[in-house]
């Protein structure tokens, strides 16, 4: 999964805009569109609920399983910009996370509701504070014929 390429749609009425982010992905054979998902969060830490003005829209995986797109809907608020985090995850058929990308985005707008999109220069990298010893043990069974 590559970092996203995001474009901003034309500003609509009622100070609403849709941002579409696209990812190049590699989905293993046997997996499908349910193997890729996205969520929006607050920009700090990419874990807290997103700002009220930011909601997740529709998503789609191309028929060839090589392009994933997600829409983010933004409405203006009392501020002149909104900062949020977009996290996209590729999972295996058992729901285990194989790879993810988190990217902080900023949508700026003025009093006429003209929008402009900025991707943060630095990609957010998730942190895992769990010690390796606390992750547990996985036992495998092997049968030889």
mmCIF file of N, CA and C in Angstrom:
data_model
loop_
_atom_site.group_PDB
_atom_site.id
_atom_site.type_symbol
_atom_site.label_atom_id
_atom_site.label_comp_id
_atom_site.label_asym_id
_atom_site.label_seq_id
_atom_site.Cartn_x
_atom_site.Cartn_y
_atom_site.Cartn_z
ATOM 1 N N UNK A 1 0.863 -1.175 0.000
ATOM 2 C CA UNK A 1 0.000 0.000 0.000
ATOM 3 C C UNK A 1 0.908 1.235 0.000
ATOM 4 N N UNK A 2 0.649 2.118 -0.934
ATOM 5 C CA UNK A 2 1.467 3.321 -1.070
ATOM 6 C C UNK A 2 0.866 4.457 -0.259
ATOM 7 N N UNK A 3 1.634 5.520 -0.033
ATOM 8 C CA UNK A 3 1.019 6.717 0.574
ATOM 9 C C UNK A 3 -0.092 7.226 -0.358
ATOM 10 N N UNK A 4 -1.101 7.881 0.193
ATOM 11 C CA UNK A 4 -2.237 8.298 -0.641
ATOM 12 C C UNK A 4 -1.929 9.496 -1.528
ATOM 13 N N UNK A 5 -2.648 9.545 -2.634
ATOM 14 C CA UNK A 5 -2.711 10.721 -3.484
ATOM 15 C C UNK A 5 -4.114 11.257 -3.305
ATOM 16 N N UNK A 6 -4.239 12.477 -2.817
ATOM 17 C CA UNK A 6 -5.555 13.017 -2.506
ATOM 18 C C UNK A 6 -5.862 14.224 -3.377
ATOM 19 N N UNK A 7 -7.110 14.296 -3.817
ATOM 20 C CA UNK A 7 -7.575 15.454 -4.586
ATOM 21 C C UNK A 7 -8.837 15.985 -3.933
ATOM 22 N N UNK A 8 -9.054 17.258 -4.119
ATOM 23 C CA UNK A 8 -10.219 17.888 -3.518
ATOM 24 C C UNK A 8 -11.231 18.159 -4.623
ATOM 25 N N UNK A 9 -12.483 17.808 -4.363
ATOM 26 C CA UNK A 9 -13.537 18.044 -5.345
ATOM 27 C C UNK A 9 -13.936 19.502 -5.345
ATOM 28 N N UNK A 10 -14.772 19.845 -6.290
ATOM 29 C CA UNK A 10 -15.260 21.227 -6.368
ATOM 30 C C UNK A 10 -16.110 21.533 -5.138
ATOM 31 N N UNK A 11 -15.971 22.731 -4.610
ATOM 32 C CA UNK A 11 -16.775 23.138 -3.452
ATOM 33 C C UNK A 11 -18.234 23.150 -3.846
ATOM 34 N N UNK A 12 -19.039 22.540 -3.020
ATOM 35 C CA UNK A 12 -20.477 22.501 -3.284
ATOM 36 C C UNK A 12 -21.190 23.574 -2.506
ATOM 37 N N UNK A 13 -22.484 23.472 -2.504
ATOM 38 C CA UNK A 13 -23.255 24.417 -1.713
ATOM 39 C C UNK A 13 -23.194 23.998 -0.258
ATOM 40 N N UNK A 14 -23.619 24.859 0.606
ATOM 41 C CA UNK A 14 -23.630 24.601 2.049
ATOM 42 C C UNK A 14 -22.238 24.320 2.603
ATOM 43 N N UNK A 15 -21.220 24.872 1.975
ATOM 44 C CA UNK A 15 -19.839 24.770 2.467
ATOM 45 C C UNK A 15 -19.438 23.315 2.720
ATOM 46 N N UNK A 16 -19.630 22.473 1.722
ATOM 47 C CA UNK A 16 -19.325 21.052 1.803
ATOM 48 C C UNK A 16 -18.348 20.694 0.686
ATOM 49 N N UNK A 17 -17.408 19.808 0.977
ATOM 50 C CA UNK A 17 -16.483 19.359 -0.060
ATOM 51 C C UNK A 17 -16.166 17.887 0.169
ATOM 52 N N UNK A 18 -15.836 17.185 -0.910
ATOM 53 C CA UNK A 18 -15.435 15.783 -0.818
ATOM 54 C C UNK A 18 -13.980 15.659 -1.277
ATOM 55 N N UNK A 19 -13.171 15.034 -0.436
ATOM 56 C CA UNK A 19 -11.779 14.757 -0.768
ATOM 57 C C UNK A 19 -11.694 13.277 -1.117
ATOM 58 N N UNK A 20 -11.031 12.948 -2.215
ATOM 59 C CA UNK A 20 -10.852 11.549 -2.605
ATOM 60 C C UNK A 20 -9.375 11.211 -2.522
ATOM 61 N N UNK A 21 -9.056 10.168 -1.745
ATOM 62 C CA UNK A 21 -7.680 9.704 -1.618
ATOM 63 C C UNK A 21 -7.559 8.337 -2.280
ATOM 64 N N UNK A 22 -6.504 8.163 -3.067
ATOM 65 C CA UNK A 22 -6.271 6.924 -3.799
ATOM 66 C C UNK A 22 -4.970 6.291 -3.351
ATOM 67 N N UNK A 23 -4.972 4.965 -3.255
ATOM 68 C CA UNK A 23 -3.799 4.194 -2.866
ATOM 69 C C UNK A 23 -3.538 3.117 -3.915
ATOM 70 N N UNK A 24 -2.276 2.891 -4.251
ATOM 71 C CA UNK A 24 -1.906 1.702 -5.007
ATOM 72 C C UNK A 24 -1.737 0.601 -3.982
ATOM 73 N N UNK A 25 -2.428 -0.517 -4.180
ATOM 74 C CA UNK A 25 -2.386 -1.608 -3.213
ATOM 75 C C UNK A 25 -2.074 -2.927 -3.913
ATOM 76 N N UNK A 26 -1.573 -3.861 -3.138
ATOM 77 C CA UNK A 26 -1.394 -5.221 -3.608
ATOM 78 C C UNK A 26 -2.205 -6.111 -2.673
ATOM 79 N N UNK A 27 -3.264 -6.672 -3.200
ATOM 80 C CA UNK A 27 -4.133 -7.532 -2.414
ATOM 81 C C UNK A 27 -3.859 -8.973 -2.839
ATOM 82 N N UNK A 28 -3.457 -9.831 -1.900
ATOM 83 C CA UNK A 28 -3.187 -11.230 -2.260
ATOM 84 C C UNK A 28 -4.416 -11.924 -2.843
ATOM 85 N N UNK A 29 -4.179 -12.927 -3.678
ATOM 86 C CA UNK A 29 -5.276 -13.709 -4.259
ATOM 87 C C UNK A 29 -6.171 -14.247 -3.151
ATOM 88 N N UNK A 30 -7.443 -14.286 -3.403
ATOM 89 C CA UNK A 30 -8.392 -14.823 -2.434
ATOM 90 C C UNK A 30 -8.980 -13.770 -1.522
ATOM 91 N N UNK A 31 -8.384 -12.580 -1.492
ATOM 92 C CA UNK A 31 -8.929 -11.500 -0.667
ATOM 93 C C UNK A 31 -9.729 -10.568 -1.568
ATOM 94 N N UNK A 32 -10.550 -9.683 -0.970
ATOM 95 C CA UNK A 32 -11.417 -8.824 -1.769
ATOM 96 C C UNK A 32 -11.526 -7.447 -1.140
ATOM 97 N N UNK A 33 -12.583 -6.696 -1.535
ATOM 98 C CA UNK A 33 -12.721 -5.318 -1.065
ATOM 99 C C UNK A 33 -12.866 -5.204 0.445
ATOM 100 N N UNK A 34 -13.274 -6.274 1.116
ATOM 101 C CA UNK A 34 -13.373 -6.203 2.575
ATOM 102 C C UNK A 34 -12.000 -6.293 3.229
ATOM 103 N N UNK A 35 -10.965 -6.521 2.432
ATOM 104 C CA UNK A 35 -9.605 -6.623 2.955
ATOM 105 C C UNK A 35 -8.923 -5.262 3.065
ATOM 106 N N UNK A 36 -9.571 -4.205 2.601
ATOM 107 C CA UNK A 36 -9.024 -2.848 2.694
ATOM 108 C C UNK A 36 -10.091 -1.965 3.336
ATOM 109 N N UNK A 37 -9.692 -1.191 4.331
ATOM 110 C CA UNK A 37 -10.652 -0.296 4.977
ATOM 111 C C UNK A 37 -9.942 0.963 5.446
ATOM 112 N N UNK A 38 -10.717 2.003 5.647
ATOM 113 C CA UNK A 38 -10.170 3.280 6.101
ATOM 114 C C UNK A 38 -11.028 3.845 7.220
ATOM 115 N N UNK A 39 -10.373 4.619 8.076
ATOM 116 C CA UNK A 39 -11.058 5.357 9.137
ATOM 117 C C UNK A 39 -10.423 6.736 9.226
ATOM 118 N N UNK A 40 -11.200 7.707 9.698
ATOM 119 C CA UNK A 40 -10.648 9.043 9.947
ATOM 120 C C UNK A 40 -10.574 9.257 11.452
ATOM 121 N N UNK A 41 -9.520 9.948 11.865
ATOM 122 C CA UNK A 41 -9.255 10.212 13.277
ATOM 123 C C UNK A 41 -8.807 11.654 13.440
ATOM 124 N N UNK A 42 -8.676 12.068 14.699
ATOM 125 C CA UNK A 42 -8.053 13.364 14.996
ATOM 126 C C UNK A 42 -6.591 13.263 14.591
ATOM 127 N N UNK A 43 -5.987 14.370 14.252
ATOM 128 C CA UNK A 43 -4.610 14.344 13.754
ATOM 129 C C UNK A 43 -3.588 13.967 14.821
ATOM 130 N N UNK A 44 -3.822 14.310 16.052
ATOM 131 C CA UNK A 44 -2.858 14.013 17.118
ATOM 132 C C UNK A 44 -2.916 12.530 17.464
ATOM 133 N N UNK A 45 -1.898 11.786 17.078
ATOM 134 C CA UNK A 45 -1.823 10.366 17.406
ATOM 135 C C UNK A 45 -2.619 9.455 16.506
ATOM 136 N N UNK A 46 -3.456 9.987 15.660
ATOM 137 C CA UNK A 46 -4.279 9.187 14.734
ATOM 138 C C UNK A 46 -5.057 8.089 15.454
ATOM 139 N N UNK A 47 -5.602 8.414 16.655
ATOM 140 C CA UNK A 47 -6.354 7.412 17.406
ATOM 141 C C UNK A 47 -7.688 7.946 17.930
ATOM 142 N N UNK A 48 -7.792 9.231 18.167
ATOM 143 C CA UNK A 48 -8.997 9.811 18.751
ATOM 144 C C UNK A 48 -10.055 10.060 17.672
ATOM 145 N N UNK A 49 -11.313 10.206 18.070
ATOM 146 C CA UNK A 49 -12.370 10.480 17.090
ATOM 147 C C UNK A 49 -12.040 11.722 16.263
ATOM 148 N N UNK A 50 -12.484 11.741 15.006
ATOM 149 C CA UNK A 50 -12.174 12.871 14.127
ATOM 150 C C UNK A 50 -12.955 14.116 14.515
ATOM 151 N N UNK A 51 -12.557 15.262 13.984
ATOM 152 C CA UNK A 51 -13.355 16.471 14.190
ATOM 153 C C UNK A 51 -14.776 16.238 13.660
ATOM 154 N N UNK A 52 -15.749 16.911 14.239
ATOM 155 C CA UNK A 52 -17.150 16.721 13.864
ATOM 156 C C UNK A 52 -17.375 17.040 12.387
ATOM 157 N N UNK A 53 -16.591 17.939 11.830
ATOM 158 C CA UNK A 53 -16.795 18.364 10.444
ATOM 159 C C UNK A 53 -16.231 17.370 9.421
ATOM 160 N N UNK A 54 -15.590 16.286 9.871
ATOM 161 C CA UNK A 54 -14.963 15.314 8.968
ATOM 162 C C UNK A 54 -15.666 13.961 9.117
ATOM 163 N N UNK A 55 -16.165 13.432 8.000
ATOM 164 C CA UNK A 55 -16.791 12.108 8.018
ATOM 165 C C UNK A 55 -16.268 11.267 6.865
ATOM 166 N N UNK A 56 -16.268 9.958 7.075
ATOM 167 C CA UNK A 56 -15.823 9.026 6.043
ATOM 168 C C UNK A 56 -16.949 8.820 5.050
ATOM 169 N N UNK A 57 -16.594 8.847 3.770
ATOM 170 C CA UNK A 57 -17.579 8.602 2.718
ATOM 171 C C UNK A 57 -17.437 7.192 2.169
ATOM 172 N N UNK A 58 -17.802 7.027 0.915
ATOM 173 C CA UNK A 58 -17.734 5.724 0.260
ATOM 174 C C UNK A 58 -16.305 5.346 -0.084
ATOM 175 N N UNK A 59 -16.070 4.030 -0.184
ATOM 176 C CA UNK A 59 -14.763 3.541 -0.617
ATOM 177 C C UNK A 59 -14.971 2.470 -1.667
ATOM 178 N N UNK A 60 -13.909 2.218 -2.459
ATOM 179 C CA UNK A 60 -14.009 1.209 -3.517
ATOM 180 C C UNK A 60 -12.622 0.661 -3.831
ATOM 181 N N UNK A 61 -12.596 -0.629 -4.136
ATOM 182 C CA UNK A 61 -11.378 -1.305 -4.589
ATOM 183 C C UNK A 61 -11.595 -1.665 -6.047
ATOM 184 N N UNK A 62 -10.615 -1.350 -6.902
ATOM 185 C CA UNK A 62 -10.769 -1.638 -8.325
ATOM 186 C C UNK A 62 -10.908 -3.142 -8.561
ATOM 187 N N UNK A 63 -11.472 -3.487 -9.703
ATOM 188 C CA UNK A 63 -11.689 -4.888 -10.062
ATOM 189 C C UNK A 63 -10.370 -5.667 -10.084
ATOM 190 N N UNK A 64 -9.293 -5.001 -10.440
ATOM 191 C CA UNK A 64 -7.983 -5.662 -10.509
ATOM 192 C C UNK A 64 -7.288 -5.741 -9.151
ATOM 193 N N UNK A 65 -7.949 -5.226 -8.096
ATOM 194 C CA UNK A 65 -7.381 -5.205 -6.737
ATOM 195 C C UNK A 65 -6.086 -4.407 -6.645
ATOM 196 N N UNK A 66 -5.922 -3.394 -7.487
ATOM 197 C CA UNK A 66 -4.683 -2.612 -7.484
ATOM 198 C C UNK A 66 -4.873 -1.154 -7.086
ATOM 199 N N UNK A 67 -6.106 -0.675 -7.037
ATOM 200 C CA UNK A 67 -6.357 0.721 -6.700
ATOM 201 C C UNK A 67 -7.503 0.781 -5.701
ATOM 202 N N UNK A 68 -7.267 1.459 -4.585
ATOM 203 C CA UNK A 68 -8.283 1.644 -3.550
ATOM 204 C C UNK A 68 -8.531 3.130 -3.407
ATOM 205 N N UNK A 69 -9.809 3.526 -3.350
ATOM 206 C CA UNK A 69 -10.161 4.933 -3.187
ATOM 207 C C UNK A 69 -11.133 5.095 -2.028
ATOM 208 N N UNK A 70 -10.952 6.177 -1.288
ATOM 209 C CA UNK A 70 -11.813 6.503 -0.161
ATOM 210 C C UNK A 70 -12.194 7.984 -0.259
ATOM 211 N N UNK A 71 -13.438 8.295 0.044
ATOM 212 C CA UNK A 71 -13.901 9.684 0.044
ATOM 213 C C UNK A 71 -14.019 10.160 1.486
ATOM 214 N N UNK A 72 -13.628 11.400 1.718
ATOM 215 C CA UNK A 72 -13.765 12.037 3.026
ATOM 216 C C UNK A 72 -14.606 13.285 2.808
ATOM 217 N N UNK A 73 -15.673 13.429 3.598
ATOM 218 C CA UNK A 73 -16.570 14.573 3.478
ATOM 219 C C UNK A 73 -16.258 15.591 4.566
ATOM 220 N N UNK A 74 -16.167 16.853 4.151
ATOM 221 C CA UNK A 74 -15.844 17.922 5.094
ATOM 222 C C UNK A 74 -16.858 19.046 4.951
ATOM 223 N N UNK A 75 -17.351 19.510 6.097
ATOM 224 C CA UNK A 75 -18.199 20.698 6.124
ATOM 225 C C UNK A 75 -17.452 21.772 6.905
ATOM 226 N N UNK A 76 -17.685 23.015 6.556
ATOM 227 C CA UNK A 76 -16.984 24.089 7.252
ATOM 228 C C UNK A 76 -17.513 24.234 8.664
ATOM 229 N N UNK A 77 -16.627 24.687 9.532
ATOM 230 C CA UNK A 77 -17.016 24.964 10.917
ATOM 231 C C UNK A 77 -16.596 26.398 11.214
ATOM 232 N N UNK A 78 -16.540 26.781 12.460
ATOM 233 C CA UNK A 78 -16.150 28.134 12.820
ATOM 234 C C UNK A 78 -14.683 28.425 12.546
ATOM 235 N N UNK A 79 -13.884 27.404 12.332
ATOM 236 C CA UNK A 79 -12.452 27.585 12.070
ATOM 237 C C UNK A 79 -12.229 27.782 10.566
ATOM 238 N N UNK A 80 -10.987 28.119 10.183
ATOM 239 C CA UNK A 80 -10.691 28.267 8.764
ATOM 240 C C UNK A 80 -9.910 27.072 8.210
ATOM 241 N N UNK A 81 -9.754 26.015 9.031
ATOM 242 C CA UNK A 81 -9.111 24.796 8.550
ATOM 243 C C UNK A 81 -9.491 23.639 9.466
ATOM 244 N N UNK A 82 -9.276 22.434 8.975
ATOM 245 C CA UNK A 82 -9.501 21.243 9.779
ATOM 246 C C UNK A 82 -8.354 20.269 9.509
ATOM 247 N N UNK A 83 -7.815 19.733 10.590
ATOM 248 C CA UNK A 83 -6.700 18.792 10.528
ATOM 249 C C UNK A 83 -7.228 17.434 10.962
ATOM 250 N N UNK A 84 -6.914 16.382 10.197
ATOM 251 C CA UNK A 84 -7.390 15.043 10.550
ATOM 252 C C UNK A 84 -6.409 13.997 10.031
ATOM 253 N N UNK A 85 -6.586 12.772 10.480
ATOM 254 C CA UNK A 85 -5.719 11.669 10.090
ATOM 255 C C UNK A 85 -6.559 10.630 9.345
ATOM 256 N N UNK A 86 -6.041 10.151 8.243
ATOM 257 C CA UNK A 86 -6.678 9.090 7.470
ATOM 258 C C UNK A 86 -5.826 7.831 7.601
ATOM 259 N N UNK A 87 -6.401 6.778 8.159
ATOM 260 C CA UNK A 87 -5.684 5.507 8.317
ATOM 261 C C UNK A 87 -6.345 4.468 7.427
ATOM 262 N N UNK A 88 -5.552 3.832 6.569
ATOM 263 C CA UNK A 88 -6.043 2.799 5.677
ATOM 264 C C UNK A 88 -5.289 1.515 5.976
ATOM 265 N N UNK A 89 -6.044 0.414 6.105
ATOM 266 C CA UNK A 89 -5.496 -0.855 6.555
ATOM 267 C C UNK A 89 -5.793 -1.955 5.538
ATOM 268 N N UNK A 90 -4.795 -2.816 5.298
ATOM 269 C CA UNK A 90 -4.985 -4.033 4.509
ATOM 270 C C UNK A 90 -4.938 -5.196 5.492
ATOM 271 N N UNK A 91 -5.986 -6.035 5.476
ATOM 272 C CA UNK A 91 -6.051 -7.163 6.398
ATOM 273 C C UNK A 91 -6.104 -8.483 5.623
ATOM 274 N N UNK A 92 -5.746 -9.568 6.317
ATOM 275 C CA UNK A 92 -5.845 -10.891 5.696
ATOM 276 C C UNK A 92 -7.260 -11.433 5.874
ATOM 277 N N UNK A 93 -7.503 -12.655 5.425
ATOM 278 C CA UNK A 93 -8.850 -13.210 5.467
ATOM 279 C C UNK A 93 -9.350 -13.509 6.877
ATOM 280 N N UNK A 94 -8.472 -13.428 7.882
ATOM 281 C CA UNK A 94 -8.877 -13.615 9.272
ATOM 282 C C UNK A 94 -8.982 -12.288 10.023
ATOM 283 N N UNK A 95 -8.809 -11.172 9.300
ATOM 284 C CA UNK A 95 -8.929 -9.858 9.909
ATOM 285 C C UNK A 95 -7.653 -9.340 10.558
ATOM 286 N N UNK A 96 -6.526 -10.048 10.366
ATOM 287 C CA UNK A 96 -5.255 -9.583 10.921
ATOM 288 C C UNK A 96 -4.680 -8.481 10.049
ATOM 289 N N UNK A 97 -4.185 -7.434 10.685
ATOM 290 C CA UNK A 97 -3.625 -6.287 9.974
ATOM 291 C C UNK A 97 -2.293 -6.669 9.334
ATOM 292 N N UNK A 98 -2.207 -6.567 8.003
ATOM 293 C CA UNK A 98 -0.961 -6.885 7.303
ATOM 294 C C UNK A 98 -0.125 -5.629 7.063
ATOM 295 N N UNK A 99 -0.778 -4.512 6.731
ATOM 296 C CA UNK A 99 -0.074 -3.264 6.436
ATOM 297 C C UNK A 99 -1.053 -2.120 6.606
ATOM 298 N N UNK A 100 -0.537 -0.976 7.067
ATOM 299 C CA UNK A 100 -1.405 0.196 7.110
ATOM 300 C C UNK A 100 -0.611 1.449 6.791
ATOM 301 N N UNK A 101 -1.352 2.483 6.402
ATOM 302 C CA UNK A 101 -0.799 3.814 6.164
ATOM 303 C C UNK A 101 -1.665 4.803 6.908
ATOM 304 N N UNK A 102 -1.031 5.694 7.648
ATOM 305 C CA UNK A 102 -1.742 6.803 8.283
ATOM 306 C C UNK A 102 -1.140 8.092 7.775
ATOM 307 N N UNK A 103 -1.982 9.007 7.374
ATOM 308 C CA UNK A 103 -1.526 10.267 6.802
ATOM 309 C C UNK A 103 -2.326 11.404 7.405
ATOM 310 N N UNK A 104 -1.651 12.445 7.864
ATOM 311 C CA UNK A 104 -2.318 13.627 8.384
ATOM 312 C C UNK A 104 -2.620 14.556 7.207
ATOM 313 N N UNK A 105 -3.854 15.021 7.131
ATOM 314 C CA UNK A 105 -4.281 15.935 6.075
ATOM 315 C C UNK A 105 -4.865 17.186 6.703
ATOM 316 N N UNK A 106 -4.758 18.289 5.986
ATOM 317 C CA UNK A 106 -5.341 19.549 6.438
ATOM 318 C C UNK A 106 -6.139 20.154 5.296
ATOM 319 N N UNK A 107 -7.396 20.449 5.552
ATOM 320 C CA UNK A 107 -8.243 21.138 4.582
ATOM 321 C C UNK A 107 -8.431 22.563 5.085
ATOM 322 N N UNK A 108 -8.057 23.520 4.259
ATOM 323 C CA UNK A 108 -8.207 24.937 4.608
ATOM 324 C C UNK A 108 -9.312 25.531 3.756
ATOM 325 N N UNK A 109 -10.041 26.481 4.320
ATOM 326 C CA UNK A 109 -11.092 27.143 3.567
ATOM 327 C C UNK A 109 -11.249 28.564 4.080
ATOM 328 N N UNK A 110 -11.789 29.417 3.207
ATOM 329 C CA UNK A 110 -11.970 30.813 3.594
ATOM 330 C C UNK A 110 -13.457 31.108 3.764
ATOM 331 N N UNK A 111 -13.767 32.350 3.998
ATOM 332 C CA UNK A 111 -15.147 32.708 4.303
ATOM 333 C C UNK A 111 -16.102 32.450 3.136
ATOM 334 N N UNK A 112 -15.600 32.297 1.916
ATOM 335 C CA UNK A 112 -16.470 31.963 0.785
ATOM 336 C C UNK A 112 -16.532 30.458 0.573
ATOM 337 N N UNK A 113 -15.916 29.688 1.490
ATOM 338 C CA UNK A 113 -15.912 28.223 1.456
ATOM 339 C C UNK A 113 -15.116 27.657 0.289
ATOM 340 N N UNK A 114 -14.106 28.405 -0.183
ATOM 341 C CA UNK A 114 -13.173 27.848 -1.163
ATOM 342 C C UNK A 114 -12.203 26.951 -0.403
ATOM 343 N N UNK A 115 -12.034 25.724 -0.866
ATOM 344 C CA UNK A 115 -11.213 24.746 -0.152
ATOM 345 C C UNK A 115 -9.843 24.587 -0.781
ATOM 346 N N UNK A 116 -8.889 24.166 0.049
ATOM 347 C CA UNK A 116 -7.531 23.884 -0.392
ATOM 348 C C UNK A 116 -7.015 22.779 0.519
ATOM 349 N N UNK A 117 -6.337 21.779 -0.047
ATOM 350 C CA UNK A 117 -5.921 20.589 0.694
ATOM 351 C C UNK A 117 -4.412 20.532 0.826
ATOM 352 N N UNK A 118 -3.935 20.188 2.035
ATOM 353 C CA UNK A 118 -2.505 20.036 2.284
ATOM 354 C C UNK A 118 -2.264 18.688 2.944
ATOM 355 N N UNK A 119 -1.338 17.914 2.398
ATOM 356 C CA UNK A 119 -0.897 16.694 3.059
ATOM 357 C C UNK A 119 0.307 17.055 3.889
ATOM 358 N N UNK A 120 0.341 16.574 5.117
ATOM 359 C CA UNK A 120 1.481 16.863 5.986
ATOM 360 C C UNK A 120 2.751 16.354 5.325
ATOM 361 N N UNK A 121 3.833 17.081 5.504
ATOM 362 C CA UNK A 121 5.100 16.702 4.880
ATOM 363 C C UNK A 121 5.658 15.413 5.464
ATOM 364 N N UNK A 122 5.281 15.109 6.689
ATOM 365 C CA UNK A 122 5.811 13.929 7.361
ATOM 366 C C UNK A 122 4.714 12.901 7.553
ATOM 367 N N UNK A 123 4.967 11.705 7.072
ATOM 368 C CA UNK A 123 4.012 10.615 7.231
ATOM 369 C C UNK A 123 3.952 10.211 8.695
ATOM 370 N N UNK A 124 2.739 9.976 9.202
ATOM 371 C CA UNK A 124 2.584 9.513 10.575
ATOM 372 C C UNK A 124 2.954 8.040 10.647
ATOM 373 N N UNK A 125 3.772 7.673 11.586
ATOM 374 C CA UNK A 125 4.138 6.271 11.796
ATOM 375 C C UNK A 125 3.564 5.844 13.127
ATOM 376 N N UNK A 126 2.800 4.767 13.119
ATOM 377 C CA UNK A 126 2.181 4.272 14.341
ATOM 378 C C UNK A 126 3.216 3.803 15.341
ATOM 379 N N UNK A 127 2.854 3.877 16.580
ATOM 380 C CA UNK A 127 3.749 3.455 17.646
ATOM 381 C C UNK A 127 3.158 2.261 18.366
ATOM 382 N N UNK A 128 3.994 1.315 18.715
ATOM 383 C CA UNK A 128 3.559 0.172 19.502
ATOM 384 C C UNK A 128 4.389 0.170 20.771
ATOM 385 N N UNK A 129 3.728 0.365 21.893
ATOM 386 C CA UNK A 129 4.454 0.427 23.164
ATOM 387 C C UNK A 129 4.379 -0.888 23.924
ATOM 388 N N UNK A 130 3.830 -1.914 23.297
ATOM 389 C CA UNK A 130 3.739 -3.223 23.942
ATOM 390 C C UNK A 130 5.085 -3.933 23.852
ATOM 391 N N UNK A 131 5.576 -4.385 24.992
ATOM 392 C CA UNK A 131 6.844 -5.124 24.993
ATOM 393 C C UNK A 131 6.652 -6.448 24.267
ATOM 394 N N UNK A 132 7.674 -6.893 23.542
ATOM 395 C CA UNK A 132 7.590 -8.131 22.767
ATOM 396 C C UNK A 132 7.178 -9.308 23.641
ATOM 397 N N UNK A 133 7.644 -9.349 24.871
ATOM 398 C CA UNK A 133 7.318 -10.464 25.762
ATOM 399 C C UNK A 133 5.830 -10.492 26.107
ATOM 400 N N UNK A 134 5.151 -9.332 26.014
ATOM 401 C CA UNK A 134 3.730 -9.247 26.359
ATOM 402 C C UNK A 134 2.808 -9.591 25.193
ATOM 403 N N UNK A 135 3.372 -9.851 24.020
ATOM 404 C CA UNK A 135 2.543 -10.109 22.847
ATOM 405 C C UNK A 135 1.960 -11.516 22.839
ATOM 406 N N UNK A 136 2.497 -12.415 23.655
ATOM 407 C CA UNK A 136 1.948 -13.761 23.739
ATOM 408 C C UNK A 136 2.708 -14.751 22.885
ATOM 409 N N UNK A 137 2.186 -15.957 22.853
ATOM 410 C CA UNK A 137 2.826 -17.056 22.138
ATOM 411 C C UNK A 137 1.822 -17.625 21.147
ATOM 412 N N UNK A 138 2.303 -17.974 19.970
ATOM 413 C CA UNK A 138 1.464 -18.607 18.969
ATOM 414 C C UNK A 138 2.002 -20.009 18.738
ATOM 415 N N UNK A 139 1.138 -21.000 18.907
ATOM 416 C CA UNK A 139 1.518 -22.394 18.666
ATOM 417 C C UNK A 139 1.021 -22.816 17.300
ATOM 418 N N UNK A 140 1.851 -23.526 16.569
ATOM 419 C CA UNK A 140 1.480 -24.027 15.261
ATOM 420 C C UNK A 140 1.433 -25.543 15.306
ATOM 421 N N UNK A 141 0.531 -26.123 14.550
ATOM 422 C CA UNK A 141 0.445 -27.575 14.439
ATOM 423 C C UNK A 141 0.885 -27.956 13.044
ATOM 424 N N UNK A 142 1.751 -28.925 12.926
ATOM 425 C CA UNK A 142 2.239 -29.350 11.623
ATOM 426 C C UNK A 142 2.015 -30.843 11.501
ATOM 427 N N UNK A 143 1.424 -31.244 10.399
ATOM 428 C CA UNK A 143 1.224 -32.653 10.121
ATOM 429 C C UNK A 143 2.043 -33.013 8.899
ATOM 430 N N UNK A 144 2.772 -34.107 8.972
ATOM 431 C CA UNK A 144 3.612 -34.533 7.863
ATOM 432 C C UNK A 144 3.067 -35.854 7.348
ATOM 433 N N UNK A 145 2.905 -35.967 6.073
ATOM 434 C CA UNK A 145 2.401 -37.207 5.461
ATOM 435 C C UNK A 145 3.451 -37.855 4.598
#
